[in-house]
XYZ file of C-alpha atoms in Angstrom:
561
model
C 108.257 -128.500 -83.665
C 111.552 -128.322 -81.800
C 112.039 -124.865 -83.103
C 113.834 -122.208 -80.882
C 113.377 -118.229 -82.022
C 114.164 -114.944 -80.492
C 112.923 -111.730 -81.030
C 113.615 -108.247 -80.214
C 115.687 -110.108 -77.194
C 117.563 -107.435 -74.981
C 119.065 -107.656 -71.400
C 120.978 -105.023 -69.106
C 123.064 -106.127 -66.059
C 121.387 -104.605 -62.561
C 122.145 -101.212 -62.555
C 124.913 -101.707 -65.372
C 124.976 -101.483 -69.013
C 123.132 -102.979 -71.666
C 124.228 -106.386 -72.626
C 122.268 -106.828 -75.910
C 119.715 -105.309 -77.651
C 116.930 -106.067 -80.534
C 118.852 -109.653 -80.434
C 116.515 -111.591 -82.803
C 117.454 -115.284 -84.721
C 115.731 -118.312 -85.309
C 116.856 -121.712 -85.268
C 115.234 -124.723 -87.424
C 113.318 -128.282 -85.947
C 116.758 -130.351 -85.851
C 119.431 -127.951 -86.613
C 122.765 -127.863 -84.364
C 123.735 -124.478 -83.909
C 127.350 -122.823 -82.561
C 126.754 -119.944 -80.636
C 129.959 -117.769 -80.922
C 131.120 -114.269 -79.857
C 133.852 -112.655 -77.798
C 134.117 -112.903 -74.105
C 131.140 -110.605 -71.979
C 129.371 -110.490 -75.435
C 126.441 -112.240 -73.347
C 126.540 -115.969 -74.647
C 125.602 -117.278 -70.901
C 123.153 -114.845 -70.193
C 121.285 -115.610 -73.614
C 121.315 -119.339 -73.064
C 119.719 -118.720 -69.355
C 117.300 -116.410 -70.851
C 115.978 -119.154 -73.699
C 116.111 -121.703 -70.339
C 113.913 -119.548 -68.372
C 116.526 -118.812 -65.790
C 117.083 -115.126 -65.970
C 114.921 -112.078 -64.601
C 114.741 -109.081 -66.388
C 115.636 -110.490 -70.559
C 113.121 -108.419 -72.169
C 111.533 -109.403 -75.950
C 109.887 -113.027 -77.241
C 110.953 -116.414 -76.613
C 109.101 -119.255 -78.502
C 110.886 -122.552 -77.954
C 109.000 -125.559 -79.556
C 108.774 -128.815 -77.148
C 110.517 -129.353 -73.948
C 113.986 -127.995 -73.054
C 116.656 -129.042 -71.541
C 119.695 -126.809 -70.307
C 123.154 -127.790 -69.490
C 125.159 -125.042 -67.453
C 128.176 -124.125 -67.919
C 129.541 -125.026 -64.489
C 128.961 -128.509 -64.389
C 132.199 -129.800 -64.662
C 133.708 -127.175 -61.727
C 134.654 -128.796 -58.723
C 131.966 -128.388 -55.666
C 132.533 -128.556 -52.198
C 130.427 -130.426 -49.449
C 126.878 -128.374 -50.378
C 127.517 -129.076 -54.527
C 124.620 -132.429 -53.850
C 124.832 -135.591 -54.699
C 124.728 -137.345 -58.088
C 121.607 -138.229 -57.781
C 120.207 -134.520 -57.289
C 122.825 -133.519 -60.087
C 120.646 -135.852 -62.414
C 117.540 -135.033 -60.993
C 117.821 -131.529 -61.803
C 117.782 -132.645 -65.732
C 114.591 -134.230 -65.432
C 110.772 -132.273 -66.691
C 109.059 -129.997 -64.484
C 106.571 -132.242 -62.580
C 109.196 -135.157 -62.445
C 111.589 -132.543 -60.932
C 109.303 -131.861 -58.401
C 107.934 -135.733 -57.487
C 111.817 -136.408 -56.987
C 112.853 -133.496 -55.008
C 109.642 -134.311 -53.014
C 111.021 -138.106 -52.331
C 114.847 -137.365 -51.422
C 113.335 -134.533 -49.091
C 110.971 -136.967 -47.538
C 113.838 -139.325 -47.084
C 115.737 -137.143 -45.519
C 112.907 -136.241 -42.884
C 112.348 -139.930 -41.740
C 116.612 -140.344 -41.382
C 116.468 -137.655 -39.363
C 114.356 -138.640 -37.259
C 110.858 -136.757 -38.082
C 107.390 -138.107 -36.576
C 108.123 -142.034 -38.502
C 104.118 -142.003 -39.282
C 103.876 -138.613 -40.798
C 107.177 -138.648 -42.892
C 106.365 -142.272 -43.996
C 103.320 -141.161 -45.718
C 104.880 -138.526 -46.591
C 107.174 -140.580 -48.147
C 104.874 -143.128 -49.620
C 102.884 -140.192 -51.536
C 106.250 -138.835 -52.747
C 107.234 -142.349 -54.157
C 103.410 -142.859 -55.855
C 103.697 -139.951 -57.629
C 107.267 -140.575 -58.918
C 106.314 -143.763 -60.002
C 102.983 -142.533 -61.819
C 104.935 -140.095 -63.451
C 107.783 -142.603 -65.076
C 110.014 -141.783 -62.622
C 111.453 -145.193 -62.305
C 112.413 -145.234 -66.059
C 113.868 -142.571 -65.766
C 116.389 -143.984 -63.303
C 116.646 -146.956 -65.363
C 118.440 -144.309 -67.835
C 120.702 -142.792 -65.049
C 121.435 -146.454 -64.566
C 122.684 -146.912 -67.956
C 124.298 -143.712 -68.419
C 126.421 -144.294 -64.868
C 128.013 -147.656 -66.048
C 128.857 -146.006 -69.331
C 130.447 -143.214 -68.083
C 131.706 -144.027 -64.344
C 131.752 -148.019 -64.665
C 129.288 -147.946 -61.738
C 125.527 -148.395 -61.570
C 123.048 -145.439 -60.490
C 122.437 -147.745 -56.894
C 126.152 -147.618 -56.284
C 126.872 -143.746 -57.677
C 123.935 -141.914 -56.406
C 124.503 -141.025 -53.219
C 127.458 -140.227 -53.726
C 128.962 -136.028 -53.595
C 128.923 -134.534 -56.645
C 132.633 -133.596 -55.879
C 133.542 -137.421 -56.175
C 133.326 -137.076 -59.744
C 135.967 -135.581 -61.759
C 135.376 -132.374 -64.159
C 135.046 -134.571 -66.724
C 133.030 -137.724 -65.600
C 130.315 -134.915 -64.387
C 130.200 -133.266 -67.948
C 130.277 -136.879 -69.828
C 127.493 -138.220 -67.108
C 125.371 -135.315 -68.128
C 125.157 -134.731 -71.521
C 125.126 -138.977 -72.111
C 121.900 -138.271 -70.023
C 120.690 -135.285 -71.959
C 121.349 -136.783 -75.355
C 119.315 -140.219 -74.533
C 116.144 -138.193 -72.930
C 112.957 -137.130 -74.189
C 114.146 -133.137 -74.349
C 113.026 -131.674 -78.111
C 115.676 -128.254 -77.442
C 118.760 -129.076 -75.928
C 120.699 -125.746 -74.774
C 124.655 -126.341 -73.856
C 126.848 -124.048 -72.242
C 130.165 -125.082 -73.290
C 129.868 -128.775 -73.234
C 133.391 -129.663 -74.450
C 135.283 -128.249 -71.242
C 137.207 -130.801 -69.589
C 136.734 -133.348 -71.942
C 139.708 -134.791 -73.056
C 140.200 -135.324 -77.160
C 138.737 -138.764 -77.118
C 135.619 -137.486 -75.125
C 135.463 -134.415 -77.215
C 135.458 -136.659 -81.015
C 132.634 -138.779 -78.880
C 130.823 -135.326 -78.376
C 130.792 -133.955 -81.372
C 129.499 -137.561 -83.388
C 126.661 -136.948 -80.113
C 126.028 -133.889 -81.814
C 126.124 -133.996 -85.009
C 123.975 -137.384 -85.241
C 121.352 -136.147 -82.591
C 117.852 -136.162 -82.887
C 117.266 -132.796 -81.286
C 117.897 -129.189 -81.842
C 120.654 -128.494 -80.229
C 122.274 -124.901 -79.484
C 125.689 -124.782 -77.716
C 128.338 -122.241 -77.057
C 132.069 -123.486 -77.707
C 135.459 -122.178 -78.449
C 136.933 -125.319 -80.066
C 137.172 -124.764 -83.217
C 137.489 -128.237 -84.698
C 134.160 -129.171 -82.590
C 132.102 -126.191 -84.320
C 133.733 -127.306 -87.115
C 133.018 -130.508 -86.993
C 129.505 -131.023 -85.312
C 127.466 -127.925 -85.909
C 125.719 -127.237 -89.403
C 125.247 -123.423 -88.542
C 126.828 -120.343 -86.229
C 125.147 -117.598 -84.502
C 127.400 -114.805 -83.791
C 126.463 -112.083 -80.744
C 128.664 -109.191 -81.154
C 127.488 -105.538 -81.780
C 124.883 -105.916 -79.154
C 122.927 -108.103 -82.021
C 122.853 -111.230 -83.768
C 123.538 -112.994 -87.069
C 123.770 -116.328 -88.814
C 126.075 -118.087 -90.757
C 124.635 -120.598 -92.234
C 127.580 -123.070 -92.268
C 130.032 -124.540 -90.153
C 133.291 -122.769 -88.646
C 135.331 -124.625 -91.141
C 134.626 -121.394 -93.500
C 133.206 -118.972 -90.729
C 136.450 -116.871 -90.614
C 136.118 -115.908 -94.643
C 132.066 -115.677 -94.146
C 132.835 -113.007 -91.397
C 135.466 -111.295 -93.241
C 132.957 -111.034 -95.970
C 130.129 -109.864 -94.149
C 132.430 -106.902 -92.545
C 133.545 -106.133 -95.741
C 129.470 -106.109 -96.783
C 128.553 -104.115 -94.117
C 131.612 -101.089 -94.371
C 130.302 -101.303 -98.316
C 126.485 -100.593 -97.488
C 127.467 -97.869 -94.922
C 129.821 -96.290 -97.602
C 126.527 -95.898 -99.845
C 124.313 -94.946 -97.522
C 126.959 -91.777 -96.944
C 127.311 -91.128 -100.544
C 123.406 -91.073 -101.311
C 122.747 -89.484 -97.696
C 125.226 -86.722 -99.334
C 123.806 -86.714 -102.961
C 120.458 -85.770 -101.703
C 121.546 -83.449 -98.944
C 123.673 -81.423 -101.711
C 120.641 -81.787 -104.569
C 118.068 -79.824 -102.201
C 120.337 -77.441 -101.071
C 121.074 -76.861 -104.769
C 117.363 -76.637 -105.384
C 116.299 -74.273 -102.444
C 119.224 -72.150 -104.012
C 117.457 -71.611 -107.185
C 114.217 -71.463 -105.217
C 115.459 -68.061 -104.345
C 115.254 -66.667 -108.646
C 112.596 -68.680 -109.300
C 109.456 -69.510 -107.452
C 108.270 -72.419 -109.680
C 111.022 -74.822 -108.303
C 110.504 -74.180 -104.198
C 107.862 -77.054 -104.209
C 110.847 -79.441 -105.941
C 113.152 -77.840 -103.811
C 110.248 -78.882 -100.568
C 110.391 -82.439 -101.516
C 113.743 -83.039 -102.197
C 114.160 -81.666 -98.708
C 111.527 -83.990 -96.934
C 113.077 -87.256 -98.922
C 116.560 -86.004 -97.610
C 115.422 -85.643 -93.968
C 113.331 -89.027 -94.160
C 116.500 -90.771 -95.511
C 118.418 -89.112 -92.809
C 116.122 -90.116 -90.432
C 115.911 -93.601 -90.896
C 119.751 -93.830 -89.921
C 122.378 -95.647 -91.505
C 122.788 -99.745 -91.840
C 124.787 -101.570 -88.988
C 128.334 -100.443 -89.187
C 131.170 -102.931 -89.286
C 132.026 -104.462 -86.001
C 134.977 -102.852 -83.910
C 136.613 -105.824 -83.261
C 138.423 -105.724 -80.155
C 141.414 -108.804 -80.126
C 143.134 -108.818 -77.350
C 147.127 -107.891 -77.186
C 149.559 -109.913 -74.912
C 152.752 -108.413 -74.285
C 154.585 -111.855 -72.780
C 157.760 -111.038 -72.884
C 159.471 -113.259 -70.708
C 163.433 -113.372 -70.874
C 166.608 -115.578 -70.475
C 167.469 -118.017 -68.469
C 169.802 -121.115 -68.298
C 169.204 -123.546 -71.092
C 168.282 -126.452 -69.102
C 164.911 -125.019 -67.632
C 163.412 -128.372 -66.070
C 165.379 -131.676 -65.270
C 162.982 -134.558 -63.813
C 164.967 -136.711 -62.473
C 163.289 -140.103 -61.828
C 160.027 -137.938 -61.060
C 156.814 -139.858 -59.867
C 153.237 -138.875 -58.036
C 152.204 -141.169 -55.748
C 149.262 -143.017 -57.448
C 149.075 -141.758 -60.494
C 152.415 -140.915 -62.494
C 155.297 -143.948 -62.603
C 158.702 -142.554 -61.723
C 160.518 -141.119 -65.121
C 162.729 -138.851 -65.884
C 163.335 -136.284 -68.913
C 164.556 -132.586 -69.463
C 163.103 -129.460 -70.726
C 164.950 -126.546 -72.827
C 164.828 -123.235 -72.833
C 162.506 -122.009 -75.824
C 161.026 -125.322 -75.719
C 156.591 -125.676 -76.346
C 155.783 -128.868 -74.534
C 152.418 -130.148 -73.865
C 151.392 -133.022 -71.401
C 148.471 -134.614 -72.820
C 146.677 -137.824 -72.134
C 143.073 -138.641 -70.815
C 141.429 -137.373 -67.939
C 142.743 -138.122 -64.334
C 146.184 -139.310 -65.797
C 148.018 -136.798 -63.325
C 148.665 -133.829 -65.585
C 147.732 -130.995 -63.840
C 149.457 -132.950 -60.891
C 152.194 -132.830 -62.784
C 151.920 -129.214 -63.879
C 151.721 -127.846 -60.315
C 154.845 -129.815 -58.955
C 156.702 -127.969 -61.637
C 154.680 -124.667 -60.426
C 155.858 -125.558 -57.230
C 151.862 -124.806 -56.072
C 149.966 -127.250 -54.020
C 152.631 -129.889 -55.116
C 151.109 -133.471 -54.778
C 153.422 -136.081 -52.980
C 155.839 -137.028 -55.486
C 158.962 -139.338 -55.325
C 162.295 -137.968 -57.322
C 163.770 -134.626 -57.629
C 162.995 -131.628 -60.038
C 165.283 -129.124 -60.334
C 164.731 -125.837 -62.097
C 167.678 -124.047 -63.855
C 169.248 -120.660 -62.785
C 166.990 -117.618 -63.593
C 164.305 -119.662 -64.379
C 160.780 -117.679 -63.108
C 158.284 -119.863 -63.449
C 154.241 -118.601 -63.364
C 150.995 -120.493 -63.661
C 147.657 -120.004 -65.459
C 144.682 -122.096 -63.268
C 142.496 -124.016 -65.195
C 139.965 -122.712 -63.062
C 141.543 -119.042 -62.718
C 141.658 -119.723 -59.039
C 145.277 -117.263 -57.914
C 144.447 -115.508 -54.654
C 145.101 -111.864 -56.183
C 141.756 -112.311 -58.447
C 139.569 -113.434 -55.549
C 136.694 -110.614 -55.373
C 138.663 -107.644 -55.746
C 137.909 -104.933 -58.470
C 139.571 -105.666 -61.451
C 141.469 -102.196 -61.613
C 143.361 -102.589 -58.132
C 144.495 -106.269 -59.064
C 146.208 -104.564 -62.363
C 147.213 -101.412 -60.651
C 148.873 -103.294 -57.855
C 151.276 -104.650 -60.457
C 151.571 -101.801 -62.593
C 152.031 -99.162 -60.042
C 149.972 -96.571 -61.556
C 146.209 -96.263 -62.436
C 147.215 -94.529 -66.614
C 149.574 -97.746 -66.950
C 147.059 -100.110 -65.654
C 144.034 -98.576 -67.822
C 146.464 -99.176 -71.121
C 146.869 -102.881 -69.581
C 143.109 -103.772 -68.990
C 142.460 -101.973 -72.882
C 144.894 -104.095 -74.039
C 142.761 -107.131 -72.796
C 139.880 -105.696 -73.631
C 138.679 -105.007 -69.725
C 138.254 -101.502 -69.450
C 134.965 -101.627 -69.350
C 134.764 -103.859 -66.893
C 137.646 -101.838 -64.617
C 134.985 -101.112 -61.587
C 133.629 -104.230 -61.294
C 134.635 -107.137 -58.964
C 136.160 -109.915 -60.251
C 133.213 -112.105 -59.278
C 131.111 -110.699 -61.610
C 133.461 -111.313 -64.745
C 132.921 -113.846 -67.223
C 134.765 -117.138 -67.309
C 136.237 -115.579 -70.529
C 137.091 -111.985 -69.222
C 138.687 -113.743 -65.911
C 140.858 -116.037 -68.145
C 141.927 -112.813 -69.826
C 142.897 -111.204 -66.247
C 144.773 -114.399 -65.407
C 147.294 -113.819 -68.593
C 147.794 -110.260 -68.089
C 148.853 -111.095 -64.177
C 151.134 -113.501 -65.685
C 152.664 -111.264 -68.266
C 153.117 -108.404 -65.978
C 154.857 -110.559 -63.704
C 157.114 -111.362 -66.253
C 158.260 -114.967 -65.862
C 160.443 -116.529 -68.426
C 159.057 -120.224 -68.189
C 154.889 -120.350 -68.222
C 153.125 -123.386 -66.953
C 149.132 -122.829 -68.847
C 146.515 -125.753 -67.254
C 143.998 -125.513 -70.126
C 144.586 -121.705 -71.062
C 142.364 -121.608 -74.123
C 139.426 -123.591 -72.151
C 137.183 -120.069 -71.422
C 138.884 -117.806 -74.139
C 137.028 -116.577 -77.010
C 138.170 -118.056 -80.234
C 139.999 -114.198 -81.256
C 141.526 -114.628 -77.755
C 142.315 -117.844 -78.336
C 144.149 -116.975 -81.521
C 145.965 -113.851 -80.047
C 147.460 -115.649 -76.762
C 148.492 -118.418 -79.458
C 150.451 -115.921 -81.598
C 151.734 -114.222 -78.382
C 153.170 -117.740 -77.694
C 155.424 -117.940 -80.598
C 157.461 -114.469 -80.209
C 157.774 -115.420 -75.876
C 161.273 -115.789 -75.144
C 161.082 -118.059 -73.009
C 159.583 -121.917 -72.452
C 156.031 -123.121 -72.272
C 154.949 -126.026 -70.557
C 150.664 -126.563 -70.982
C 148.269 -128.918 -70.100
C 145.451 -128.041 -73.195
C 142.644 -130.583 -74.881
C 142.194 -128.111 -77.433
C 143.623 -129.717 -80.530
C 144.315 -126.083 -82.470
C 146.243 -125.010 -79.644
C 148.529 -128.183 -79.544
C 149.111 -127.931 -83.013
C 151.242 -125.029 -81.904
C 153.695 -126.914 -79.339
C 156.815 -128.583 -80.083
C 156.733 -131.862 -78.477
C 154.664 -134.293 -75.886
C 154.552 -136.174 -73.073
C 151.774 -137.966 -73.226
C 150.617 -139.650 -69.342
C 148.688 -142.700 -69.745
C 145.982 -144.449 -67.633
C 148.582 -147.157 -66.400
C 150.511 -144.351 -65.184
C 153.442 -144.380 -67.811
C 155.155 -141.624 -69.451
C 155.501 -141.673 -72.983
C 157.520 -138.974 -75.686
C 155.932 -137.682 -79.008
C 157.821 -135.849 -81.345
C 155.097 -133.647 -82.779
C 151.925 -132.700 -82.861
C 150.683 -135.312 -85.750
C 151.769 -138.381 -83.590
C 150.628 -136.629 -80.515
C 146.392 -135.947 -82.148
C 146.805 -139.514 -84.022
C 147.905 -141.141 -79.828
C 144.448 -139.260 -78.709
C 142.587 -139.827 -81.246
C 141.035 -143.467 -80.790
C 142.010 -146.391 -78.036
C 143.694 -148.436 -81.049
C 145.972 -145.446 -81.498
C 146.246 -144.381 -77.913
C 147.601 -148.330 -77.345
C 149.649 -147.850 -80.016
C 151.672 -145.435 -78.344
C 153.222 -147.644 -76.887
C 155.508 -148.367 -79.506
C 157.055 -144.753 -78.827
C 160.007 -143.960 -76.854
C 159.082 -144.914 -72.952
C 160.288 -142.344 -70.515
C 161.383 -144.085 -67.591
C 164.211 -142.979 -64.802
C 167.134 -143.920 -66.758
C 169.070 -140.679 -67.610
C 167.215 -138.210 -70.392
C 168.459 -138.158 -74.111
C 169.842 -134.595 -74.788
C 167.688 -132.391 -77.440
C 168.736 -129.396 -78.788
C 167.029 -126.281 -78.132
C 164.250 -124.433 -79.893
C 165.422 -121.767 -82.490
């Protein structure tokens, strides 16, 4: 039974505060489960803990069949020691399968480099026996087929390859096409949908919701746990609970529940009062007459045994965050491209962006978007052809997709905020607004990709720039953070330029440019046209229809009101 249950679950960061506690849920034989709950509430750390991956998580596990876990950094760029493909697949496969694999590539390696050729050739011929025995050759069969779906290449040709050859996105795709087709009962997912682009993400969530297997996954897009889960567990109040629906009616379910839980608290204060006032009364007329002091005794011993016992679980303290992005004026032509082109990946066009404008570049992955995104940042800017001029008192700032600015790179959280703020009172009040203060001390290695996210915004808005340039800003945000940088969004004076594949958060913008595979440029009014463009192939080719930015001179637009 591919069951997955937790009980009494709780887990304490070395030497640091308790994370969770008495955590307990269970989770049915095919069920696919959200797991939800705001940034640091723990949603990693669980989902190591139920994959066997974390020291020190104290309570019961009891997962039925085999697991398989999917971490959350698979789809972050690696550098020379990230491994190859093939080791990126192998460490999906079963224990013993794991092991015969690891034991051939490391045999391999030992006759290339130029080990006793007897010894590490039966070395080698042991290694392959036992990878055969155990299926092992099947098993790349699959890799096979899920490497031409996914990078148009087969496993002979792709797995040697670095990791770091693959985009964000193929490496996510590769490996959850491989999880969903193997022979794993449980499958855990750390947020599966990051960078997947919205055709990837409607292909994920039919994965999901048709799968075989009992699936638990933490995500922040709402129309995936919408869409594709038939449940939500929430962490928040160092505890658990379940909503037995999807997030299409989580937000009134919640509302409900708090509303439940301040109502049982409320009566547990009025009867903790009633009976606290009823044996006082009694031991009062205990004094004139004797016959009631044994009343009077057991009124006072059900008092202090309700008292004991404690009240029910308060109402959660919820903690939204509380941008202040004020931004400013500035001219009203804030961008002019001007026959604008990267070098193997965007065609030369041109257009013009206003002041109060919401634009979003959309389009698959590897279309040039963040390319484009950090010539306008003026950061890292990729060979381009053209000119791009930016308007008189424009200040423009950038959000990393990967919250990679140099400021954040393992220094305690309080001295990056104070070194903007000036003072450590002012930059206190900044981190509460976030919702960091508890995590002022700490270095920002140790934050969650949620809490750095958070960090990354409140540098921006204390730098104060009136045009903001967001790569994927909602990617690691909690859904309430999500929601409050959204509504922080509408009242900035200023213009927004953001590359996002979260479809709730580009239902907020203005207009698109959508950047296509063949490296065109292509305007969308609104948001409608822009979801229906990304929603299918037949509707991404008919796009094409739409107004074709090219370097002739832009057509004026008025601003935003």
């Amino acid at each position: 039974m591919s069951h997955v249950i937790a009980s009494g679950l709780a887990y304490a960061h070395p030497g640091g505060d308790e994370l969770f506690e008495d955590l307990s849920f269970r989770v049915a034989p095919g069920r696919h489960v959200g797991l939800v709950g705001a940034n640091g509430a723990g949603k990693t750390t669980l989902l190591r803990g139920l994959a066997g991956e974390l020291p020190g998580l104290e309570g019961e596990v009891s997962i039925g069949g085999r697991v398989a876990f999917m971490r959350q950094d698979v789809g972050v760029g690696a550098g020379e020691d990230g491994g190859t493909v093939r080791e990126l697949l192998l460490s999906l496969a079963s224990g013993r399968l794991r092991e015969a694999g690891t034991s051939v590539l490391a045999a391999e390696r030992s006759l290339a480099a130029g080990d006793d050729p007897a010894e590490a050739g039966m070395r080698l011929g042991a290694a392959i026996g036992d990878w055969s025995d155990l299926g092992g050759y099947q098993l790349e069969g699959q890799w096979d087929a899920s490497c031409r779906r996914i990078v148009r290449a087969g496993f002979d040709e792709v797995g040697d390859r670095p990791v770091s050859a693959l985009s964000g996105g193929e490496r996510k795709r590769l490996v959850l096409d491989v999880l969903f087709a193997s022979d794993a009962q449980v499958l855990l997912l750390d947020e599966p949908d990051n960078f997947l682009d919205v055709p990837a993400k409607l292909e994920l969530e039919q994965r999901i919701a048709t799968a075989r297997q009992t699936v638990l996954l933490i995500s922040h897009d709402r129309d995936l746990l919408s869409s594709a889960v038939d449940s939500i567990i929430t962490l928040e109040g160092h505890g658990a609970w379940t909503h037995g629906g999807s997030y299409r009616d989580y937000p009134e379910a919640r509302e409900r529940r708090q509303e439940q839980l301040g109502d049982a608290v409320r009566r547990w204060q009025e009867e903790e009062r009633r009976l606290y006032r009823y044996y006082k009364l009694l031991k009062e007329r205990a004094r004139y007459s004797p016959d009631i002091a044994k009343r009077a005794d057991a009124a006072e011993t059900r008092w202090q045994r309700f008292a004991d016992e404690g009240p029910p679980p308060a109402p959660v303290v919820d903690q939204h965050i509380r941008p202040r992005i004020r931004g400013g004026d500035s001219a009203r032509r804030v961008v002019d491209l001007r026959g604008v082109g990267i070098d193997d990946l965007v065609l030369p066009f041109s257009d013009e962006i206003h002041f109060g404008e919401r634009v979003g570049l959309i389009g698959p992955n590897g279309s040039g978007k963040s390319h484009l995104l950090r010539l306008l940042a003026g950061v890292d800017a990729p060979v381009h052809a053209g000119e791009l001029v930016l308007g008189p008192r424009v200040s423009a700032g950038m959000f990393t997709q990967l919250n990679q600015r140099a400021e954040l790179d393992d220094r305690v959280v309080l001295d990056v905020v104070e070194a903007q703020t000036g003072g450590m009172e002012s930059a206190m009040q900044a981190l509460a607004r976030y919702g960091l203060q508890d995590a002022a001390r700490r270095s920002t290695r140790t934050l969650s990709g949620g809490q750095k996210a958070r960090l990354e915004v409140l540098a921006l808005e204390l730098e104060g720039h009136n045009l903001l340039l967001l790569d994927e800003p909602t990617d690691n945000l909690d859904i309430d953070s999500s929601e409050a940088l959204e509504r922080a969004l509408e009242s900035f004076e200023g213009t927004v330029v953001t590359v996002s594949h979260d479809r709730a958060f580009l239902r907020r913008l203005d207009r698109f440019l959508l950047l296509d595979h063949d490296g065109a440029v292509y305007a969308l009014p609104d948001a409608e046209a822009a979801l229906e463009a990304l929603s299918t192939p037949e509707a991404a080719a008919g796009v094409r229809l739409a107004k074709r930015l090219s370097d002739a001179p832009p057509r004026s637009r008025p601003a935003r009101a």
